[in-house]
Structure formats: structure tokens, C-alpha cells
Amino acid sequence: MSSSDAAAAAARKGRLKQRYDNEFRLVAGCVPYRVKKDDEGNPCSSLGGDPAEVEVLMISTPNRADMVFPKGGWEDDEDVYQAASREVMEEAGVKGVINRAALGHWVFKSKSSQNSTSPRVACKGCIFAMEVTEELESWPEQETHNRRWVSPAEAYQLCRYDWMREALTALLERLSVMEPVAAAAAAATQELTDQPGMYMMLQASSDGAVALC
């Protein structure tokens, strides 16, 4: 068994090691991306000298037509970057390099917990950019999560929640490829609304992950 296959053997289950910040369940995830390259390994550019072509990786979830970026619980035996990397591997079957400056921090409540009376149903999430360097042939949650590379414009249309579109916008601004998809972003904001749920963006900073401990 290769190291990649061994790493993909099983996903963590349960919440015995789950981190909380008061009533908030702490989660971490990524917007995985890749820059298309030519045969010589140089970033491809569109005609007219536009910025390099970028694709982002999204995953499906059961019984839903839209797609999401991988994320999940941050556990007490790992730092936030390890948690984000693990969740991306488990859900999307990819590995890569994380930029430690977060794309943003969000507080949100999932659709499934709208009617819950538990004080621990809201999540505080930290989302990073990950440049993908390896795609695994098999991964722990491939039976429930299919992966799909899409253009930024298509990603805006597929995103389930506003916070995902905000994270995508932050990534594209960081990569300086916002202009080619600005129209698609505006259209998505007009046409798509959140599923029932609450979210709020928190101020992002390079050391914000520490503040979530």
C-alpha cells in the first residue's frame, strides 16, 4: 500500500475530540484550487494576456444538486491547518499546500440544526486556500462526496451558501484573477440566496486561527 493509499484508508468519526469555543463548534476547511499549466510547467494565460487560468475543486453531498467546499470539525490533537488539510483529504481526496493567511472566518448555523435546542449547533469556521499538488485515486468519503474541478464562474453558480462565494472571492482576489469572473459573481449574488440558515463573516487576519482556540 502506498503512503497516499494508507493516508486515505479511513476518515475520523465522531466528536470525542471536537474543539469548541464556548457554544461554537470549531471547523476548518479549504477552497482547493489549481492553476492550469502548459507543457513546460508555466501558468497558462487566456487569450489577450489575461491572468492565469484557475480552477477550484468542489464536492457533492448526498441528495443535493449544489456543491460545497470541503470542511469539517477541528479536533483537539491537531492545529487548524492540520484539521483543514485532513478534511480536504477525507472529503475531496486531494493534498496540497495551505496558505496560512485565512480567506476568512465565519459563524454559521447549518440547515439541519435550525430546530435544535442544543447550545452547540452553531459553528465557527476558518477557511483557507489550498493549492492542490496531489489527487488520490481513492479517499475515505468518496462514497458520499464526488469531486469536480470547475471554473470560478461555475463555482459561483454552484455554491450553496453566501459564505462560500465570499471565500471564493477572497481566493480570486488573492490570486489576482477577480476581474474575469466579476460578472459571474454579481449574477450569482443576485440569483442565489442562502438556504435557511445563519452566517456571519468575522474579521480575517493572518493570525486569526489562533484566536479560535
PDB file of C-alpha atoms in Angstrom:
ATOM      1  CA  MET A   1       0.000   0.000   0.000  1.00  0.00           C
ATOM      2  CA  SER A   2       1.396   3.394  -0.953  1.00  0.00           C
ATOM      3  CA  SER A   3       1.642   6.228   1.566  1.00  0.00           C
ATOM      4  CA  SER A   4      -1.178   8.010  -0.273  1.00  0.00           C
ATOM      5  CA  ASP A   5      -3.435   4.958  -0.116  1.00  0.00           C
ATOM      6  CA  ALA A   6      -2.614   4.446   3.556  1.00  0.00           C
ATOM      7  CA  ALA A   7      -3.465   8.037   4.349  1.00  0.00           C
ATOM      8  CA  ALA A   8      -6.801   7.615   2.599  1.00  0.00           C
ATOM      9  CA  ALA A   9      -7.719   4.407   4.391  1.00  0.00           C
ATOM     10  CA  ALA A  10     -10.223   5.854   6.841  1.00  0.00           C
ATOM     11  CA  ALA A  11     -11.831   9.064   7.970  1.00  0.00           C
ATOM     12  CA  ARG A  12     -12.098  10.213  11.559  1.00  0.00           C
ATOM     13  CA  LYS A  13     -15.543   9.602  13.027  1.00  0.00           C
ATOM     14  CA  GLY A  14     -17.421  11.066  15.974  1.00  0.00           C
ATOM     15  CA  ARG A  15     -16.860  14.199  18.030  1.00  0.00           C
ATOM     16  CA  LEU A  16     -14.997  12.960  21.091  1.00  0.00           C
ATOM     17  CA  LYS A  17     -12.017  15.177  20.216  1.00  0.00           C
ATOM     18  CA  GLN A  18     -14.042  18.046  18.757  1.00  0.00           C
ATOM     19  CA  ARG A  19     -12.904  21.540  19.721  1.00  0.00           C
ATOM     20  CA  TYR A  20     -15.421  24.120  20.929  1.00  0.00           C
ATOM     21  CA  ASP A  21     -15.211  27.823  21.628  1.00  0.00           C
ATOM     22  CA  ASN A  22     -17.947  28.299  24.217  1.00  0.00           C
ATOM     23  CA  GLU A  23     -21.102  27.279  22.322  1.00  0.00           C
ATOM     24  CA  PHE A  24     -19.430  27.197  18.902  1.00  0.00           C
ATOM     25  CA  ARG A  25     -18.208  24.004  17.259  1.00  0.00           C
ATOM     26  CA  LEU A  26     -14.898  24.842  15.549  1.00  0.00           C
ATOM     27  CA  VAL A  27     -14.494  23.745  11.951  1.00  0.00           C
ATOM     28  CA  ALA A  28     -11.791  24.170   9.325  1.00  0.00           C
ATOM     29  CA  GLY A  29     -11.716  23.766   5.575  1.00  0.00           C
ATOM     30  CA  CYS A  30     -10.283  24.932   2.290  1.00  0.00           C
ATOM     31  CA  VAL A  31     -11.040  26.219  -1.148  1.00  0.00           C
ATOM     32  CA  PRO A  32      -8.809  23.818  -3.119  1.00  0.00           C
ATOM     33  CA  TYR A  33      -7.517  25.262  -6.383  1.00  0.00           C
ATOM     34  CA  ARG A  34      -5.079  24.668  -9.202  1.00  0.00           C
ATOM     35  CA  VAL A  35      -3.578  26.889 -11.875  1.00  0.00           C
ATOM     36  CA  LYS A  36      -3.585  25.400 -15.360  1.00  0.00           C
ATOM     37  CA  LYS A  37      -0.060  24.984 -16.720  1.00  0.00           C
ATOM     38  CA  ASP A  38       1.418  24.440 -20.166  1.00  0.00           C
ATOM     39  CA  ASP A  39       3.719  21.598 -21.198  1.00  0.00           C
ATOM     40  CA  GLU A  40       6.693  23.440 -19.749  1.00  0.00           C
ATOM     41  CA  GLY A  41       5.051  23.920 -16.376  1.00  0.00           C
ATOM     42  CA  ASN A  42       4.303  27.602 -16.786  1.00  0.00           C
ATOM     43  CA  PRO A  43       0.894  29.035 -15.795  1.00  0.00           C
ATOM     44  CA  CYS A  44      -1.463  29.238 -18.766  1.00  0.00           C
ATOM     45  CA  SER A  45      -2.965  32.587 -19.668  1.00  0.00           C
ATOM     46  CA  SER A  46      -6.126  33.312 -21.578  1.00  0.00           C
ATOM     47  CA  LEU A  47      -6.028  34.994 -24.964  1.00  0.00           C
ATOM     48  CA  GLY A  48      -5.160  38.656 -24.725  1.00  0.00           C
ATOM     49  CA  GLY A  49      -2.801  38.177 -21.792  1.00  0.00           C
ATOM     50  CA  ASP A  50      -5.481  37.740 -19.149  1.00  0.00           C
ATOM     51  CA  PRO A  51      -4.475  36.303 -15.751  1.00  0.00           C
ATOM     52  CA  ALA A  52      -3.604  32.629 -15.352  1.00  0.00           C
ATOM     53  CA  GLU A  53      -6.492  30.191 -15.646  1.00  0.00           C
ATOM     54  CA  VAL A  54      -7.653  28.909 -12.275  1.00  0.00           C
ATOM     55  CA  GLU A  55      -9.925  26.013 -11.381  1.00  0.00           C
ATOM     56  CA  VAL A  56     -11.380  25.236  -7.969  1.00  0.00           C
ATOM     57  CA  LEU A  57     -12.376  21.860  -6.574  1.00  0.00           C
ATOM     58  CA  MET A  58     -15.872  21.335  -5.197  1.00  0.00           C
ATOM     59  CA  ILE A  59     -17.553  18.268  -3.743  1.00  0.00           C
ATOM     60  CA  SER A  60     -21.085  16.944  -3.864  1.00  0.00           C
ATOM     61  CA  THR A  61     -23.147  15.948  -0.854  1.00  0.00           C
ATOM     62  CA  PRO A  62     -25.918  13.331  -0.705  1.00  0.00           C
ATOM     63  CA  ASN A  63     -29.325  14.272  -2.116  1.00  0.00           C
ATOM     64  CA  ARG A  64     -28.250  17.758  -3.200  1.00  0.00           C
ATOM     65  CA  ALA A  65     -27.735  19.270  -6.659  1.00  0.00           C
ATOM     66  CA  ASP A  66     -25.438  22.084  -5.499  1.00  0.00           C
ATOM     67  CA  MET A  67     -21.873  21.666  -4.295  1.00  0.00           C
ATOM     68  CA  VAL A  68     -19.644  22.771  -1.434  1.00  0.00           C
ATOM     69  CA  PHE A  69     -16.027  23.287  -0.438  1.00  0.00           C
ATOM     70  CA  PRO A  70     -14.622  20.639   1.935  1.00  0.00           C
ATOM     71  CA  LYS A  71     -14.620  21.410   5.643  1.00  0.00           C
ATOM     72  CA  GLY A  72     -15.233  19.679   8.955  1.00  0.00           C
ATOM     73  CA  GLY A  73     -14.530  19.513  12.658  1.00  0.00           C
ATOM     74  CA  TRP A  74     -11.256  20.763  14.151  1.00  0.00           C
ATOM     75  CA  GLU A  75     -10.073  18.235  16.743  1.00  0.00           C
ATOM     76  CA  ASP A  76      -8.003  18.781  19.866  1.00  0.00           C
ATOM     77  CA  ASP A  77      -4.921  16.810  18.747  1.00  0.00           C
ATOM     78  CA  GLU A  78      -4.249  18.946  15.655  1.00  0.00           C
ATOM     79  CA  ASP A  79      -3.748  22.571  14.752  1.00  0.00           C
ATOM     80  CA  VAL A  80      -6.203  24.346  12.481  1.00  0.00           C
ATOM     81  CA  TYR A  81      -4.053  23.834   9.369  1.00  0.00           C
ATOM     82  CA  GLN A  82      -3.800  20.106  10.009  1.00  0.00           C
ATOM     83  CA  ALA A  83      -7.559  19.955  10.529  1.00  0.00           C
ATOM     84  CA  ALA A  84      -8.239  21.765   7.261  1.00  0.00           C
ATOM     85  CA  SER A  85      -5.796  19.536   5.352  1.00  0.00           C
ATOM     86  CA  ARG A  86      -7.286  16.372   6.851  1.00  0.00           C
ATOM     87  CA  GLU A  87     -10.836  17.357   5.990  1.00  0.00           C
ATOM     88  CA  VAL A  88      -9.867  18.134   2.401  1.00  0.00           C
ATOM     89  CA  MET A  89      -8.168  14.749   2.072  1.00  0.00           C
ATOM     90  CA  GLU A  90     -11.080  12.870   3.657  1.00  0.00           C
ATOM     91  CA  GLU A  91     -13.845  14.591   1.708  1.00  0.00           C
ATOM     92  CA  ALA A  92     -12.185  15.514  -1.596  1.00  0.00           C
ATOM     93  CA  GLY A  93      -9.236  13.145  -1.838  1.00  0.00           C
ATOM     94  CA  VAL A  94      -6.595  15.775  -2.510  1.00  0.00           C
ATOM     95  CA  LYS A  95      -3.498  17.100  -0.778  1.00  0.00           C
ATOM     96  CA  GLY A  96      -1.725  20.389  -1.233  1.00  0.00           C
ATOM     97  CA  VAL A  97      -0.086  23.476   0.180  1.00  0.00           C
ATOM     98  CA  ILE A  98      -2.163  25.659   2.502  1.00  0.00           C
ATOM     99  CA  ASN A  99      -1.736  29.416   2.610  1.00  0.00           C
ATOM    100  CA  ARG A 100      -1.807  30.112   6.359  1.00  0.00           C
ATOM    101  CA  ALA A 101      -3.445  33.515   5.927  1.00  0.00           C
ATOM    102  CA  ALA A 102      -7.111  32.574   6.185  1.00  0.00           C
ATOM    103  CA  LEU A 103      -9.525  33.539   3.427  1.00  0.00           C
ATOM    104  CA  GLY A 104     -11.957  34.392   6.194  1.00  0.00           C
ATOM    105  CA  HIS A 105     -13.676  33.292   9.388  1.00  0.00           C
ATOM    106  CA  TRP A 106     -17.401  32.675   9.544  1.00  0.00           C
ATOM    107  CA  VAL A 107     -20.013  31.856  12.144  1.00  0.00           C
ATOM    108  CA  PHE A 108     -22.940  29.941  10.755  1.00  0.00           C
ATOM    109  CA  LYS A 109     -25.738  27.533  11.612  1.00  0.00           C
ATOM    110  CA  SER A 110     -26.421  24.597   9.343  1.00  0.00           C
ATOM    111  CA  LYS A 111     -29.829  23.873   7.862  1.00  0.00           C
ATOM    112  CA  SER A 112     -30.052  20.577   9.738  1.00  0.00           C
ATOM    113  CA  SER A 113     -29.765  22.302  13.120  1.00  0.00           C
ATOM    114  CA  GLN A 114     -32.342  25.053  12.650  1.00  0.00           C
ATOM    115  CA  ASN A 115     -34.840  23.464  15.038  1.00  0.00           C
ATOM    116  CA  SER A 116     -32.315  22.154  17.542  1.00  0.00           C
ATOM    117  CA  THR A 117     -32.377  23.395  21.146  1.00  0.00           C
ATOM    118  CA  SER A 118     -28.773  22.310  21.765  1.00  0.00           C
ATOM    119  CA  PRO A 119     -26.405  25.175  22.662  1.00  0.00           C
ATOM    120  CA  ARG A 120     -23.752  23.588  20.434  1.00  0.00           C
ATOM    121  CA  VAL A 121     -25.327  23.739  16.999  1.00  0.00           C
ATOM    122  CA  ALA A 122     -23.604  26.855  15.635  1.00  0.00           C
ATOM    123  CA  CYS A 123     -20.176  26.560  14.019  1.00  0.00           C
ATOM    124  CA  LYS A 124     -17.230  28.897  13.817  1.00  0.00           C
ATOM    125  CA  GLY A 125     -15.305  28.144  10.652  1.00  0.00           C
ATOM    126  CA  CYS A 126     -11.855  29.075   9.378  1.00  0.00           C
ATOM    127  CA  ILE A 127     -11.359  28.655   5.627  1.00  0.00           C
ATOM    128  CA  PHE A 128      -8.008  28.597   3.827  1.00  0.00           C
ATOM    129  CA  ALA A 129      -6.742  28.472   0.255  1.00  0.00           C
ATOM    130  CA  MET A 130      -5.057  25.210  -0.734  1.00  0.00           C
ATOM    131  CA  GLU A 131      -3.061  24.788  -3.938  1.00  0.00           C
ATOM    132  CA  VAL A 132      -3.575  21.139  -4.828  1.00  0.00           C
ATOM    133  CA  THR A 133      -0.440  19.108  -5.530  1.00  0.00           C
ATOM    134  CA  GLU A 134      -1.800  15.539  -5.397  1.00  0.00           C
ATOM    135  CA  GLU A 135      -5.087  13.828  -6.247  1.00  0.00           C
ATOM    136  CA  LEU A 136      -5.693  10.462  -4.603  1.00  0.00           C
ATOM    137  CA  GLU A 137      -7.322   7.671  -6.561  1.00  0.00           C
ATOM    138  CA  SER A 138      -9.352   6.687  -3.506  1.00  0.00           C
ATOM    139  CA  TRP A 139     -10.277   8.601  -0.379  1.00  0.00           C
ATOM    140  CA  PRO A 140     -12.242   7.918   2.817  1.00  0.00           C
ATOM    141  CA  GLU A 141     -15.513   9.627   1.922  1.00  0.00           C
ATOM    142  CA  GLN A 142     -15.683   9.094  -1.830  1.00  0.00           C
ATOM    143  CA  GLU A 143     -18.932   7.137  -1.500  1.00  0.00           C
ATOM    144  CA  THR A 144     -20.704  10.265  -0.243  1.00  0.00           C
ATOM    145  CA  HIS A 145     -18.603  13.019  -1.820  1.00  0.00           C
ATOM    146  CA  ASN A 146     -17.806  13.210  -5.519  1.00  0.00           C
ATOM    147  CA  ARG A 147     -15.250  15.818  -6.538  1.00  0.00           C
ATOM    148  CA  ARG A 148     -15.338  18.123  -9.531  1.00  0.00           C
ATOM    149  CA  TRP A 149     -12.969  20.734 -10.926  1.00  0.00           C
ATOM    150  CA  VAL A 150     -14.863  23.823 -12.101  1.00  0.00           C
ATOM    151  CA  SER A 151     -14.137  27.317 -13.327  1.00  0.00           C
ATOM    152  CA  PRO A 152     -14.601  30.176 -10.852  1.00  0.00           C
ATOM    153  CA  ALA A 153     -17.665  31.354 -12.781  1.00  0.00           C
ATOM    154  CA  GLU A 154     -19.277  27.922 -12.499  1.00  0.00           C
ATOM    155  CA  ALA A 155     -18.312  27.699  -8.842  1.00  0.00           C
ATOM    156  CA  TYR A 156     -20.251  30.884  -8.075  1.00  0.00           C
ATOM    157  CA  GLN A 157     -23.345  29.279  -9.570  1.00  0.00           C
ATOM    158  CA  LEU A 158     -22.870  26.018  -7.653  1.00  0.00           C
ATOM    159  CA  CYS A 159     -22.065  27.443  -4.208  1.00  0.00           C
ATOM    160  CA  ARG A 160     -24.748  26.620  -1.672  1.00  0.00           C
ATOM    161  CA  TYR A 161     -24.158  29.481   0.753  1.00  0.00           C
ATOM    162  CA  ASP A 162     -23.039  33.097   0.592  1.00  0.00           C
ATOM    163  CA  TRP A 163     -20.028  32.421   2.812  1.00  0.00           C
ATOM    164  CA  MET A 164     -18.700  30.029   0.162  1.00  0.00           C
ATOM    165  CA  ARG A 165     -18.968  32.703  -2.505  1.00  0.00           C
ATOM    166  CA  GLU A 166     -17.220  35.161  -0.179  1.00  0.00           C
ATOM    167  CA  ALA A 167     -14.375  32.685   0.390  1.00  0.00           C
ATOM    168  CA  LEU A 168     -14.104  32.111  -3.362  1.00  0.00           C
ATOM    169  CA  THR A 169     -13.992  35.867  -3.978  1.00  0.00           C
ATOM    170  CA  ALA A 170     -11.225  36.227  -1.385  1.00  0.00           C
ATOM    171  CA  LEU A 171      -9.221  33.489  -3.133  1.00  0.00           C
ATOM    172  CA  LEU A 172      -9.605  35.059  -6.578  1.00  0.00           C
ATOM    173  CA  GLU A 173      -8.638  38.482  -5.268  1.00  0.00           C
ATOM    174  CA  ARG A 174      -5.555  36.951  -3.685  1.00  0.00           C
ATOM    175  CA  LEU A 175      -4.631  35.262  -6.970  1.00  0.00           C
ATOM    176  CA  SER A 176      -5.389  38.475  -8.912  1.00  0.00           C
ATOM    177  CA  VAL A 177      -7.932  36.756 -11.161  1.00  0.00           C
ATOM    178  CA  MET A 178     -11.037  38.507  -9.882  1.00  0.00           C
ATOM    179  CA  GLU A 179     -11.742  40.587 -12.983  1.00  0.00           C
ATOM    180  CA  PRO A 180     -12.548  37.768 -15.443  1.00  0.00           C
ATOM    181  CA  VAL A 181     -15.291  36.391 -13.174  1.00  0.00           C
ATOM    182  CA  ALA A 182     -16.660  39.589 -11.661  1.00  0.00           C
ATOM    183  CA  ALA A 183     -19.777  39.468 -13.812  1.00  0.00           C
ATOM    184  CA  ALA A 184     -20.479  35.879 -12.811  1.00  0.00           C
ATOM    185  CA  ALA A 185     -20.057  36.765  -9.154  1.00  0.00           C
ATOM    186  CA  ALA A 186     -22.513  39.629  -9.435  1.00  0.00           C
ATOM    187  CA  ALA A 187     -25.040  37.438 -11.219  1.00  0.00           C
ATOM    188  CA  ALA A 188     -24.716  34.700  -8.620  1.00  0.00           C
ATOM    189  CA  THR A 189     -25.269  37.160  -5.802  1.00  0.00           C
ATOM    190  CA  GLN A 190     -28.444  38.388  -7.481  1.00  0.00           C
ATOM    191  CA  GLU A 191     -29.858  35.000  -8.404  1.00  0.00           C
ATOM    192  CA  LEU A 192     -28.851  32.779  -5.497  1.00  0.00           C
ATOM    193  CA  THR A 193     -29.950  33.057  -1.898  1.00  0.00           C
ATOM    194  CA  ASP A 194     -28.796  31.113   1.135  1.00  0.00           C
ATOM    195  CA  GLN A 195     -30.613  28.009   2.156  1.00  0.00           C
ATOM    196  CA  PRO A 196     -32.358  28.626   5.526  1.00  0.00           C
ATOM    197  CA  GLY A 197     -29.548  29.298   7.937  1.00  0.00           C
ATOM    198  CA  MET A 198     -27.485  31.962   9.586  1.00  0.00           C
ATOM    199  CA  TYR A 199     -23.945  33.012   8.864  1.00  0.00           C
ATOM    200  CA  MET A 200     -21.747  35.972   9.667  1.00  0.00           C
ATOM    201  CA  MET A 201     -18.313  36.830   8.399  1.00  0.00           C
ATOM    202  CA  LEU A 202     -15.708  37.637  11.019  1.00  0.00           C
ATOM    203  CA  GLN A 203     -12.645  39.791  10.500  1.00  0.00           C
ATOM    204  CA  ALA A 204      -9.883  37.729   8.917  1.00  0.00           C
ATOM    205  CA  SER A 205      -6.231  38.083   9.801  1.00  0.00           C
ATOM    206  CA  SER A 206      -3.061  36.078   9.336  1.00  0.00           C
ATOM    207  CA  ASP A 207      -3.083  35.005  12.980  1.00  0.00           C
ATOM    208  CA  GLY A 208      -6.840  34.644  13.283  1.00  0.00           C
ATOM    209  CA  ALA A 209      -6.645  30.869  13.579  1.00  0.00           C
ATOM    210  CA  VAL A 210      -5.007  31.247  16.986  1.00  0.00           C
ATOM    211  CA  ALA A 211      -7.928  33.363  18.158  1.00  0.00           C
ATOM    212  CA  LEU A 212     -10.264  30.436  17.536  1.00  0.00           C
ATOM    213  CA  CYS A 213      -8.554  28.180  20.099  1.00  0.00           C
TER     214      CYS A 213
END
